[in-house]
Amino acid sequence: MSGRAQLMWDEAVTGYDFGSGHPMDPVRLALTMRLVEAFELDRGSLDVVAAKPAGDSTLRLVHREDYIAAVRRASADPAAADLSYGLGTADDPAFVGMHEASALIAGQSVGAAEAVWRGDAAHAVNFAGGLHHAMPGGASGFCIYNDASLAIARLLELGAERVAYVDVDVHHGDGVQAAFWDDPRVLTISLHEHPRTLFPQTGWPEETGGPGAPGSAVNVALPAGTGDEGWLRAFHAVVPELLEAFRPQAIVTQHGADTHFEDPLAHLAVSLDAQRAVAESCHALAHEYADGRWVALGGGGYAVVDVVPRSWTHLAAIAAGRPIDPTSMVPEAWRHEVFRRTRQLAPQRMTDGRTPQWRSFVDDGYDPADRLDQAVLATRRAVFPAHGLLP
C-alpha cells in the first residue's frame, strides 16, 4: 500500500450550487481548497487527483433508475423538477447542470474508495462529498446523490467484506443508514444532535438495523448544547469498541463541520479543536482496525468562512501525515482571498483556542442523571450486545 494520501478535487465541484441565499454555498469548497494550497499541503505527500463523474451504472449501486432519470430531467430543465423525488424543494432546488455536478462529487468519493482499496493511497479525502441525506429514490437535505453510500457500495463491489461508516455531522446520516439498513457487511455509526431538535428527525438509539443485520446501525443522539467534552466523550464511548468488534477492512468517515458552535443551522457547541481531535482519532482508528484504509469525506457546515475551510484543511493535513499546529497563523494570502470573495474578515489562526478534554465513559464511570451519559448509555444498551459487548 502506498504511504501517500490523495485529495480528490476538481474545481467543477463548485458547480454544485443551489443558488444565492442557500446555506450550501459552494464558496466553502473553493475556500477550503485555497487554504489547502496556502499551507502547501498539495506539494508534499498529498496527491491532488480528479476522478471521473460517476456514471449511471455506478449511481445505480445505490440509487433507483427512475430517480436518476428524474435528476437528469430536472438538470436539463429545472422547471421539470418532480417534487415527488424531493427535487425543486426549498432544500433541494433544481438547477441547470445539477446531475453533472452531483455525479462529479459522487465520482470523487468513489475514486477515493477505489484508490484506498487498491493500495494506490493509504488515505483519500473528498471534502466536497459527505452528502449523506440523499435516499435511493429521492433528494433530501441539500443532497442529490449519496456519495458516501456510493463509496461504500464500491468498496463492497471490489471485494470488501466489512466496511465501517462513522458520521460526525450534526445531522443524522439517514441516507447511508437507509442504504445499508439490512446489510451485515456495513456498520453505520452516526453521532448527531437529537432528532427531537433537528432535521431529519431520525437517528434514535432504537434504530439498530434490519432483521438481517441486527446491530449494524448505531445512533448516538446528543442533547442540544453538547460541547467539546461531551462530544468527545460520546465518540470514544461508542466508536472504538464497536470498530474493534467489527474489524472493518476499510473505514469511511463523514466530517460535517456543522457541529461547530458558530454553525447557523444547528445547536451543538463543538469547537474547531474538537473537530480536529476527532479527525485525528478517525485516522488512528483506521490504522488500528482497518490496515490504514481510510476514506474521509466532508458534509454539512454553514459557517462557510470561519469554520468549514479550517476544519477540512486540518482533515486533509491529518490524512497527508502533515498535521497543522493549531496555533499556526492562517496564511495572509488566504485571508485576502476570503475578503475578495466574501467581503468577510477571515479567522487569524487554525484554532478556536480550545484544548479539548474528555473523561472516559468506561474508565471513569457515568452519571445516570446526566443527559449526555443517558444518550451514550441508550446507544450502548441498544447495540453493544449484538456485537458481543457489554453495554
Short mmCIF file of C-alpha atoms in Angstrom, two decimals, residues 60-345:
data_model
loop_
_atom_site.label_atom_id
_atom_site.label_comp_id
_atom_site.label_asym_id
_atom_site.label_seq_id
_atom_site.Cartn_x
_atom_site.Cartn_y
_atom_site.Cartn_z
CA ARG A 60 -27.36 2.53 -9.63
CA LEU A 61 -25.30 0.78 -6.94
CA VAL A 62 -27.37 2.90 -4.54
CA HIS A 63 -29.93 4.96 -6.45
CA ARG A 64 -33.03 3.83 -8.34
CA GLU A 65 -33.00 4.22 -12.10
CA ASP A 66 -36.21 6.29 -12.11
CA TYR A 67 -34.70 8.73 -9.62
CA ILE A 68 -31.52 9.18 -11.68
CA ALA A 69 -33.73 9.87 -14.71
CA ALA A 70 -35.70 12.45 -12.70
CA VAL A 71 -32.47 14.21 -11.69
CA ARG A 72 -31.37 14.28 -15.32
CA ARG A 73 -34.68 15.84 -16.39
CA ALA A 74 -34.52 18.50 -13.68
CA SER A 75 -30.88 19.15 -14.51
CA ALA A 76 -31.74 19.87 -18.14
CA ASP A 77 -34.86 21.89 -17.28
CA PRO A 78 -35.30 22.96 -13.62
CA ALA A 79 -38.96 23.70 -14.34
CA ALA A 80 -39.39 19.93 -14.84
CA ALA A 81 -38.30 19.13 -11.26
CA ASP A 82 -40.51 16.46 -9.74
CA LEU A 83 -41.39 17.19 -6.12
CA SER A 84 -42.22 13.53 -5.54
CA TYR A 85 -38.46 12.87 -5.81
CA GLY A 86 -37.57 15.70 -3.44
CA LEU A 87 -36.43 17.86 -6.35
CA GLY A 88 -37.44 21.50 -6.65
CA THR A 89 -37.96 21.99 -2.91
CA ALA A 90 -36.55 24.80 -0.76
CA ASP A 91 -33.84 22.43 0.50
CA ASP A 92 -33.04 20.95 -2.92
CA PRO A 93 -33.95 23.47 -5.63
CA ALA A 94 -33.26 22.25 -9.14
CA PHE A 95 -30.54 23.97 -11.15
CA VAL A 96 -29.09 23.56 -14.62
CA GLY A 97 -26.25 21.04 -14.52
CA MET A 98 -27.41 19.52 -11.23
CA HIS A 99 -26.90 15.94 -12.41
CA GLU A 100 -23.41 16.65 -13.73
CA ALA A 101 -22.22 18.44 -10.57
CA SER A 102 -23.73 15.80 -8.29
CA ALA A 103 -22.28 12.92 -10.31
CA LEU A 104 -18.87 14.63 -10.25
CA ILE A 105 -18.89 14.86 -6.45
CA ALA A 106 -20.01 11.22 -6.25
CA GLY A 107 -17.23 10.25 -8.64
CA GLN A 108 -14.63 11.79 -6.34
CA SER A 109 -15.83 9.68 -3.38
CA VAL A 110 -15.97 6.53 -5.49
CA GLY A 111 -12.48 7.32 -6.80
CA ALA A 112 -11.28 7.77 -3.22
CA ALA A 113 -12.67 4.36 -2.28
CA GLU A 114 -11.00 2.72 -5.27
CA ALA A 115 -7.63 4.32 -4.52
CA VAL A 116 -7.68 3.20 -0.90
CA TRP A 117 -8.88 -0.32 -1.62
CA ARG A 118 -6.36 -0.90 -4.42
CA GLY A 119 -3.50 0.49 -2.36
CA ASP A 120 -2.82 3.49 -4.59
CA ALA A 121 -3.18 5.63 -1.45
CA ALA A 122 -3.33 4.89 2.25
CA HIS A 123 -5.94 7.59 2.79
CA ALA A 124 -8.15 9.63 0.49
CA VAL A 125 -10.15 12.78 1.20
CA ASN A 126 -13.12 14.27 -0.65
CA PHE A 127 -14.27 17.25 1.36
CA ALA A 128 -16.81 18.10 -1.37
CA GLY A 129 -18.56 14.83 -0.51
CA GLY A 130 -20.39 13.53 2.52
CA LEU A 131 -23.85 14.23 1.05
CA HIS A 132 -25.39 11.73 3.43
CA HIS A 133 -29.12 12.56 3.29
CA ALA A 134 -29.84 11.50 -0.32
CA MET A 135 -32.02 8.40 -0.42
CA PRO A 136 -32.08 5.63 -3.03
CA GLY A 137 -35.16 7.19 -4.57
CA GLY A 138 -35.04 10.84 -3.63
CA ALA A 139 -33.14 14.01 -2.78
CA SER A 140 -33.12 15.29 0.77
CA GLY A 141 -31.38 17.85 2.95
CA PHE A 142 -29.19 19.56 0.31
CA CYS A 143 -28.11 16.14 -1.06
CA ILE A 144 -28.85 14.83 -4.58
CA TYR A 145 -26.64 11.73 -4.88
CA ASN A 146 -25.34 9.96 -1.79
CA ASP A 147 -21.62 9.82 -2.47
CA ALA A 148 -20.88 8.28 0.93
CA SER A 149 -23.15 5.33 0.21
CA LEU A 150 -21.72 5.02 -3.29
CA ALA A 151 -18.16 4.88 -1.91
CA ILE A 152 -19.19 2.10 0.48
CA ALA A 153 -21.05 0.23 -2.27
CA ARG A 154 -17.96 0.43 -4.48
CA LEU A 155 -15.78 -0.99 -1.70
CA LEU A 156 -18.20 -3.91 -1.39
CA GLU A 157 -18.18 -4.38 -5.16
CA LEU A 158 -14.39 -4.51 -5.11
CA GLY A 159 -14.44 -7.28 -2.53
CA ALA A 160 -14.57 -5.68 0.90
CA GLU A 161 -16.45 -7.90 3.33
CA ARG A 162 -16.77 -5.39 6.19
CA VAL A 163 -16.91 -1.60 5.87
CA ALA A 164 -17.47 0.78 8.77
CA TYR A 165 -19.00 4.22 8.30
CA VAL A 166 -18.56 6.84 11.02
CA ASP A 167 -20.57 10.06 10.65
CA VAL A 168 -19.94 13.01 12.98
CA ASP A 169 -22.06 15.58 11.12
CA VAL A 170 -24.54 17.37 13.38
CA HIS A 171 -27.37 15.77 11.35
CA HIS A 172 -28.19 12.06 11.33
CA GLY A 173 -26.60 10.12 8.46
CA ASP A 174 -30.01 8.82 7.46
CA GLY A 175 -29.38 8.14 3.77
CA VAL A 176 -26.35 5.95 4.44
CA GLN A 177 -28.20 4.10 7.19
CA ALA A 178 -31.13 3.51 4.82
CA ALA A 179 -28.89 2.24 2.00
CA PHE A 180 -27.32 -0.46 4.21
CA TRP A 181 -30.07 -0.99 6.78
CA ASP A 182 -30.22 -4.73 6.21
CA ASP A 183 -26.63 -5.38 5.09
CA PRO A 184 -24.45 -7.02 7.77
CA ARG A 185 -21.30 -6.12 5.81
CA VAL A 186 -21.72 -2.42 6.66
CA LEU A 187 -21.65 -0.89 10.14
CA THR A 188 -23.05 2.66 10.16
CA ILE A 189 -22.34 4.81 13.22
CA SER A 190 -23.81 8.31 13.46
CA LEU A 191 -23.28 10.86 16.25
CA HIS A 192 -25.70 13.74 15.82
CA GLU A 193 -27.93 16.25 17.54
CA HIS A 194 -31.04 14.63 18.99
CA PRO A 195 -33.81 14.10 16.41
CA ARG A 196 -36.25 15.92 18.68
CA THR A 197 -34.49 19.19 17.91
CA LEU A 198 -33.02 18.79 14.41
CA PHE A 199 -33.63 17.58 10.84
CA PRO A 200 -34.15 14.84 9.71
CA GLN A 201 -35.85 13.75 12.97
CA THR A 202 -34.33 10.27 12.71
CA GLY A 203 -31.35 8.61 14.34
CA TRP A 204 -32.87 7.35 17.56
CA PRO A 205 -30.80 4.81 19.51
CA GLU A 206 -33.51 2.21 18.87
CA GLU A 207 -32.72 2.30 15.13
CA THR A 208 -30.29 -0.62 15.06
CA GLY A 209 -30.53 -2.26 11.63
CA GLY A 210 -32.83 -4.57 9.72
CA PRO A 211 -33.72 -8.18 10.56
CA GLY A 212 -30.80 -9.46 8.51
CA ALA A 213 -28.29 -7.13 10.15
CA PRO A 214 -29.07 -6.59 13.83
CA GLY A 215 -26.74 -4.07 15.45
CA SER A 216 -25.45 -2.79 12.10
CA ALA A 217 -26.91 0.71 12.62
CA VAL A 218 -25.64 2.71 15.58
CA ASN A 219 -27.08 6.08 16.58
CA VAL A 220 -25.90 8.43 19.31
CA ALA A 221 -28.49 11.17 19.76
CA LEU A 222 -26.74 14.03 21.54
CA PRO A 223 -28.58 16.67 23.59
CA ALA A 224 -28.71 20.14 22.05
CA GLY A 225 -25.94 22.26 23.51
CA THR A 226 -23.40 19.42 23.76
CA GLY A 227 -19.87 20.85 23.68
CA ASP A 228 -16.36 19.52 23.27
CA GLU A 229 -16.14 17.39 26.38
CA GLY A 230 -19.48 15.64 25.86
CA TRP A 231 -18.98 15.20 22.12
CA LEU A 232 -15.56 13.60 22.54
CA ARG A 233 -16.77 11.53 25.49
CA ALA A 234 -19.64 10.14 23.39
CA PHE A 235 -17.39 9.40 20.40
CA HIS A 236 -14.86 7.48 22.49
CA ALA A 237 -17.60 5.70 24.46
CA VAL A 238 -19.06 4.14 21.32
CA VAL A 239 -16.83 4.14 18.24
CA PRO A 240 -13.57 2.39 19.22
CA GLU A 241 -15.18 -0.62 20.92
CA LEU A 242 -17.54 -1.21 18.00
CA LEU A 243 -14.74 -0.95 15.44
CA GLU A 244 -12.63 -3.37 17.44
CA ALA A 245 -15.51 -5.87 17.48
CA PHE A 246 -16.49 -5.34 13.82
CA ARG A 247 -12.94 -5.39 12.40
CA PRO A 248 -13.64 -3.38 9.22
CA GLN A 249 -11.39 -3.73 6.21
CA ALA A 250 -11.96 -0.07 5.35
CA ILE A 251 -13.36 2.93 7.19
CA VAL A 252 -15.35 5.73 5.59
CA THR A 253 -15.83 8.82 7.75
CA GLN A 254 -18.01 11.88 7.29
CA HIS A 255 -16.81 15.13 8.88
CA GLY A 256 -19.66 17.62 8.63
CA ALA A 257 -18.40 20.82 10.26
CA ASP A 258 -21.88 21.87 11.39
CA THR A 259 -21.35 20.61 14.94
CA HIS A 260 -19.48 23.90 15.49
CA PHE A 261 -20.81 26.48 17.94
CA GLU A 262 -20.91 29.10 15.16
CA ASP A 263 -22.95 27.00 12.75
CA PRO A 264 -26.26 28.75 11.97
CA LEU A 265 -28.35 25.62 11.30
CA ALA A 266 -27.88 23.51 14.44
CA HIS A 267 -27.46 23.59 18.19
CA LEU A 268 -24.28 21.82 19.27
CA ALA A 269 -21.36 23.77 20.74
CA VAL A 270 -18.29 21.96 19.42
CA SER A 271 -15.03 23.78 18.64
CA LEU A 272 -12.72 23.50 15.66
CA ASP A 273 -10.19 21.97 18.03
CA ALA A 274 -12.52 19.11 18.97
CA GLN A 275 -13.35 18.54 15.30
CA ARG A 276 -9.63 18.26 14.64
CA ALA A 277 -9.27 15.83 17.56
CA VAL A 278 -11.97 13.55 16.13
CA ALA A 279 -10.30 13.60 12.71
CA GLU A 280 -7.05 12.54 14.43
CA SER A 281 -8.94 9.75 16.19
CA CYS A 282 -10.52 8.52 12.95
CA HIS A 283 -7.06 8.43 11.37
CA ALA A 284 -5.69 6.42 14.30
CA LEU A 285 -8.67 4.04 14.32
CA ALA A 286 -8.24 3.36 10.59
CA HIS A 287 -4.66 2.30 11.26
CA GLU A 288 -5.60 0.27 14.32
CA TYR A 289 -8.52 -1.65 12.84
CA ALA A 290 -8.57 -1.28 9.02
CA ASP A 291 -4.94 -1.56 7.93
CA GLY A 292 -4.96 2.21 7.42
CA ARG A 293 -7.65 2.18 4.70
CA TRP A 294 -9.42 5.48 5.29
CA VAL A 295 -11.80 7.47 3.10
CA ALA A 296 -12.63 10.84 4.68
CA LEU A 297 -15.49 12.98 3.41
CA GLY A 298 -16.82 16.45 4.15
CA GLY A 299 -20.53 17.04 4.72
CA GLY A 300 -22.53 19.86 6.26
CA GLY A 301 -21.11 23.11 7.54
CA TYR A 302 -22.65 26.52 7.00
CA ALA A 303 -20.21 28.87 8.72
CA VAL A 304 -18.57 28.95 5.33
CA VAL A 305 -15.66 31.30 6.13
CA ASP A 306 -14.87 30.92 9.84
CA VAL A 307 -15.24 27.17 10.27
CA VAL A 308 -15.50 24.93 7.22
CA PRO A 309 -12.21 25.73 5.42
CA ARG A 310 -10.12 25.42 8.59
CA SER A 311 -11.84 22.21 9.73
CA TRP A 312 -11.40 20.43 6.41
CA THR A 313 -7.87 21.71 5.87
CA HIS A 314 -6.98 20.11 9.19
CA LEU A 315 -8.64 16.90 7.91
CA ALA A 316 -6.59 16.92 4.71
CA ALA A 317 -3.40 17.65 6.63
CA ILE A 318 -4.01 14.77 9.03
CA ALA A 319 -4.63 12.40 6.11
CA ALA A 320 -1.42 13.61 4.47
CA GLY A 321 0.59 12.90 7.62
CA ARG A 322 1.39 16.60 7.93
CA PRO A 323 -0.90 17.82 10.70
CA ILE A 324 -1.07 21.59 11.10
CA ASP A 325 -0.21 23.01 14.51
CA PRO A 326 -3.49 24.55 15.71
CA THR A 327 -1.63 27.65 16.87
CA SER A 328 -0.45 28.32 13.31
CA MET A 329 -1.40 31.64 11.77
CA VAL A 330 -3.73 31.42 8.81
CA PRO A 331 -1.72 32.45 5.71
CA GLU A 332 -2.22 36.11 4.87
CA ALA A 333 -2.79 35.42 1.19
CA TRP A 334 -5.76 33.24 2.08
CA ARG A 335 -7.24 35.92 4.30
CA HIS A 336 -7.05 38.35 1.38
CA GLU A 337 -8.76 35.76 -0.83
CA VAL A 338 -11.57 35.39 1.70
CA PHE A 339 -12.18 39.13 1.76
CA ARG A 340 -12.05 39.36 -2.03
CA ARG A 341 -14.67 36.63 -2.42
CA THR A 342 -16.96 37.28 0.53
CA ARG A 343 -16.18 40.72 1.98
CA GLN A 344 -15.83 38.95 5.33
CA LEU A 345 -12.84 39.01 7.64
#
